[in-house]
XYZ file of C-alpha atoms in Angstrom:
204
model
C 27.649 -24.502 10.770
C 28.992 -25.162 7.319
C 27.844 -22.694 4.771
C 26.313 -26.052 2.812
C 24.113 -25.996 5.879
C 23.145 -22.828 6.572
C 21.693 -22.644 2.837
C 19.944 -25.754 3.038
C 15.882 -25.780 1.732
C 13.910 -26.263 4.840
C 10.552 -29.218 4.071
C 7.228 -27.509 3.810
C 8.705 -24.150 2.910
C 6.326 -21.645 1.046
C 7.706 -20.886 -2.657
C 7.330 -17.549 -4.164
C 8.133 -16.560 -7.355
C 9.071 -12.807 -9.105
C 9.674 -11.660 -11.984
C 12.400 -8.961 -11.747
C 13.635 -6.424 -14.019
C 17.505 -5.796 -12.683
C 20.735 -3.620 -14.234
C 23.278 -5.174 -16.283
C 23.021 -7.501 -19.266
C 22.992 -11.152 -17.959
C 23.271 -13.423 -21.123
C 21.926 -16.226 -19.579
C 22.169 -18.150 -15.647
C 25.771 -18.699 -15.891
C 26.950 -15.496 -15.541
C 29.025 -14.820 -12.121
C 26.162 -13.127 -10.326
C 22.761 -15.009 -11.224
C 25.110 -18.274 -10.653
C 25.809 -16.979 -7.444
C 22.251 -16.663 -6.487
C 21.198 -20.063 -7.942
C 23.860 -22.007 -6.091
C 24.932 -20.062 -2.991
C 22.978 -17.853 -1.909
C 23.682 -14.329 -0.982
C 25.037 -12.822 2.039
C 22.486 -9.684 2.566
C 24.343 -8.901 5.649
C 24.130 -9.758 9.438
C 21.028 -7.019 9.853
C 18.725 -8.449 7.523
C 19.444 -12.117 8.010
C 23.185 -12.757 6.711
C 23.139 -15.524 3.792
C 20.144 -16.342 2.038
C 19.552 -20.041 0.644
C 20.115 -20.423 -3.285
C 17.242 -19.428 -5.484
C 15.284 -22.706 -6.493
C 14.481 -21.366 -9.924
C 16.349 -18.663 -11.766
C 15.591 -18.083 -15.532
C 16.298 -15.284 -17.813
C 13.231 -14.448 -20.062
C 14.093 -11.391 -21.577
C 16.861 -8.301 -22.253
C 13.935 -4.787 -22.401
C 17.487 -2.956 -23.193
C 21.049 -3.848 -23.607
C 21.534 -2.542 -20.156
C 19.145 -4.123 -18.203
C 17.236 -8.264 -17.768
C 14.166 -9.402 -17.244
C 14.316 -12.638 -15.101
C 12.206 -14.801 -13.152
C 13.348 -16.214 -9.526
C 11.857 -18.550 -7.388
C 12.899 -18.502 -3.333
C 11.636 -20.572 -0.376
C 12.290 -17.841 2.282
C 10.379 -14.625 3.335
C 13.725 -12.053 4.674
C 12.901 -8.515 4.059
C 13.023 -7.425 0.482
C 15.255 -10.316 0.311
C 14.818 -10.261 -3.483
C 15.660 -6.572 -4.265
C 19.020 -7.377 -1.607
C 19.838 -10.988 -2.983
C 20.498 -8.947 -6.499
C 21.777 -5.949 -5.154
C 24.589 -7.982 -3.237
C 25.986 -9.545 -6.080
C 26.087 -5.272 -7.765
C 22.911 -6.100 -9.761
C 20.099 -3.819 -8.835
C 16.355 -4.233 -9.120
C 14.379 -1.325 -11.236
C 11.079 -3.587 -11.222
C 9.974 -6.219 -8.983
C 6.880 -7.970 -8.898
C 5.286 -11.562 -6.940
C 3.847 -13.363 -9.860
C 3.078 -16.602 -8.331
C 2.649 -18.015 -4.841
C 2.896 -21.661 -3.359
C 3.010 -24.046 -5.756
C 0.067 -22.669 -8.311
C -1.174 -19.961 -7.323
C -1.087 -16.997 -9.879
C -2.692 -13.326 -10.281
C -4.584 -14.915 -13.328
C -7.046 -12.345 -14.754
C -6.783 -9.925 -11.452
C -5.680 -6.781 -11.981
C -3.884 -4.463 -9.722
C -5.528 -3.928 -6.300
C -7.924 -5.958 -6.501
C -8.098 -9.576 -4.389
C -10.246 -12.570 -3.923
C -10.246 -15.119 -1.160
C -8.645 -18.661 -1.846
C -10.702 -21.774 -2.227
C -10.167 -24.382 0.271
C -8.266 -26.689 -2.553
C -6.391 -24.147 -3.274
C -4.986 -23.283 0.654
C -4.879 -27.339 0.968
C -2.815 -28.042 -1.962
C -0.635 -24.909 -2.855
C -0.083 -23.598 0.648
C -0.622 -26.949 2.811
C -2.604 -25.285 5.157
C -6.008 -25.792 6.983
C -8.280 -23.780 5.681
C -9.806 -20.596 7.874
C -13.493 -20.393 8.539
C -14.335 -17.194 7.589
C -17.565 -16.839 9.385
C -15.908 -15.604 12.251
C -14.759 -12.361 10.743
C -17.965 -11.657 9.001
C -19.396 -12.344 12.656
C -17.408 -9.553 13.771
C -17.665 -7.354 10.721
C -21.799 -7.389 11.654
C -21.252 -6.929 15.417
C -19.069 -3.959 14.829
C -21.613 -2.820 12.184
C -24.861 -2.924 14.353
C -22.762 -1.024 17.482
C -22.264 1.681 14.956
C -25.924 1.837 14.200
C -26.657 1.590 17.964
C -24.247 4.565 18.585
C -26.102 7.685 20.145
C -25.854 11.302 18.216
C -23.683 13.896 19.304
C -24.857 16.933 21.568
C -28.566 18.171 20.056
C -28.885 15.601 17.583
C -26.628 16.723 15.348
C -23.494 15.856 13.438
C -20.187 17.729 13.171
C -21.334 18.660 9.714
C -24.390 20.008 10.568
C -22.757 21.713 13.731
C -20.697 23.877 10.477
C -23.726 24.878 8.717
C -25.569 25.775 11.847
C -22.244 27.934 12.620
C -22.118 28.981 9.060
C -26.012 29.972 8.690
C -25.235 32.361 12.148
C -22.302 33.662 10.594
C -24.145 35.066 7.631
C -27.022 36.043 9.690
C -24.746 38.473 11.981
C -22.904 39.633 8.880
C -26.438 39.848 7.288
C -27.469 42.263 10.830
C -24.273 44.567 10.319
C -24.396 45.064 7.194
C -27.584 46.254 7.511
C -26.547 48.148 10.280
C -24.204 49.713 8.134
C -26.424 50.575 5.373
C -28.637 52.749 8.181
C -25.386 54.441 9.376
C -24.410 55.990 5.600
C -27.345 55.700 3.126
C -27.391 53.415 0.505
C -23.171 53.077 0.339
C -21.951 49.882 1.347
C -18.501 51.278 1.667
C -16.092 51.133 4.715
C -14.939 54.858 3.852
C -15.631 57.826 6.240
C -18.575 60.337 4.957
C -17.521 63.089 3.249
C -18.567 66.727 5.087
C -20.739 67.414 1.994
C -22.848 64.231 3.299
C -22.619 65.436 6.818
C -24.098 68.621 5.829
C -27.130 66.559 4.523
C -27.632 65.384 8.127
């Protein structure tokens, strides 16, 4: 295949779009490497996929230092890190990478990092031209698996692993509790490991 065809945009792909944070001052999308990405593609090697298809978007918002660009890309493909090894092939590493969009309007909006919500239906129809998943399934499950945990017998005697250590602990001080009375018996009131002198023998 030509290399016009192997880059070709497949129909119905998934966009995503990052914002990226990569080394080198890039003026604007003309300059030898982001043109590169934006109308050829990237070979990211044979392991990871070999040439990517060109970037859809590719826009320079910002310059944080006069060593490094802020830029925005979109892509229609999914290769591994394909992003971080899109930039990196044309000697343009990424120091910051994150998805700030997904499909065609889908956005973190006000969520902040770690959390999630699930999609409306619109939203999976129109953005990600999918059919939506009915949910009630999993929550079946999630209440199955919840009421066989309930349902699930005790350990030996009743008791739990944690109660197993402060049964073991409570008998651990009680034997320490026995010799060190034992102790006390053997040498008066001293406490002390130390042999008795003769002058306490002679007491005896």
């Amino acid at each position: 295949k030509s290399h016009e065809d192997m880059v070709g945009h497949g129909s119905g792909a998934i966009t995503k779009t990052y914002e990226a944070l990569i080394m080198g001052h890039h003026g604007d999308t003309t300059s030898e490497a982001l043109r590169q990405i934006r109308t050829r593609g990237v070979d990211i090697g044979t392991k990871y996929g070999g040439w990517t298809k060109p970037a859809l978007s590719l826009e320079v918002l910002d310059h944080p230092t006069p060593k490094s660009t802020l830029v925005s890309i979109t892509i229609a493909e999914g290769k591994n890190r394909q992003v971080r090894r899109m930039f990196h092939g044309v000697q343009s590493g990424v120091m910051h990478l994150h998805r700030s969009k997904f499909g065609e309007s889908l956005d973190l909006g006000t969520l902040k990092e770690g959390q999630w919500r699930i999609l409306t239906d619109e939203e999976v129809i129109n953005s990600l031209h999918w059919e939506p998943r009915i949910l009630q399934q999993f929550s079946s499950s999630s209440r199955n698996l919840q009421s066989r945990n309930s349902k699930r017998k005790p350990g030996p005697r009743g008791s739990s692993s944690s109660s197993r250590r402060r049964r073991r602990s409570a008998s651990s001080h009680r034997k320490k509790g026995t010799s060190d009375s034992n102790r006390q018996r053997d040498s008066g009131s001293s406490l002390s490991n130390r042999k008795p002198s003769k002058e306490n023998k002679t007491f005896r």
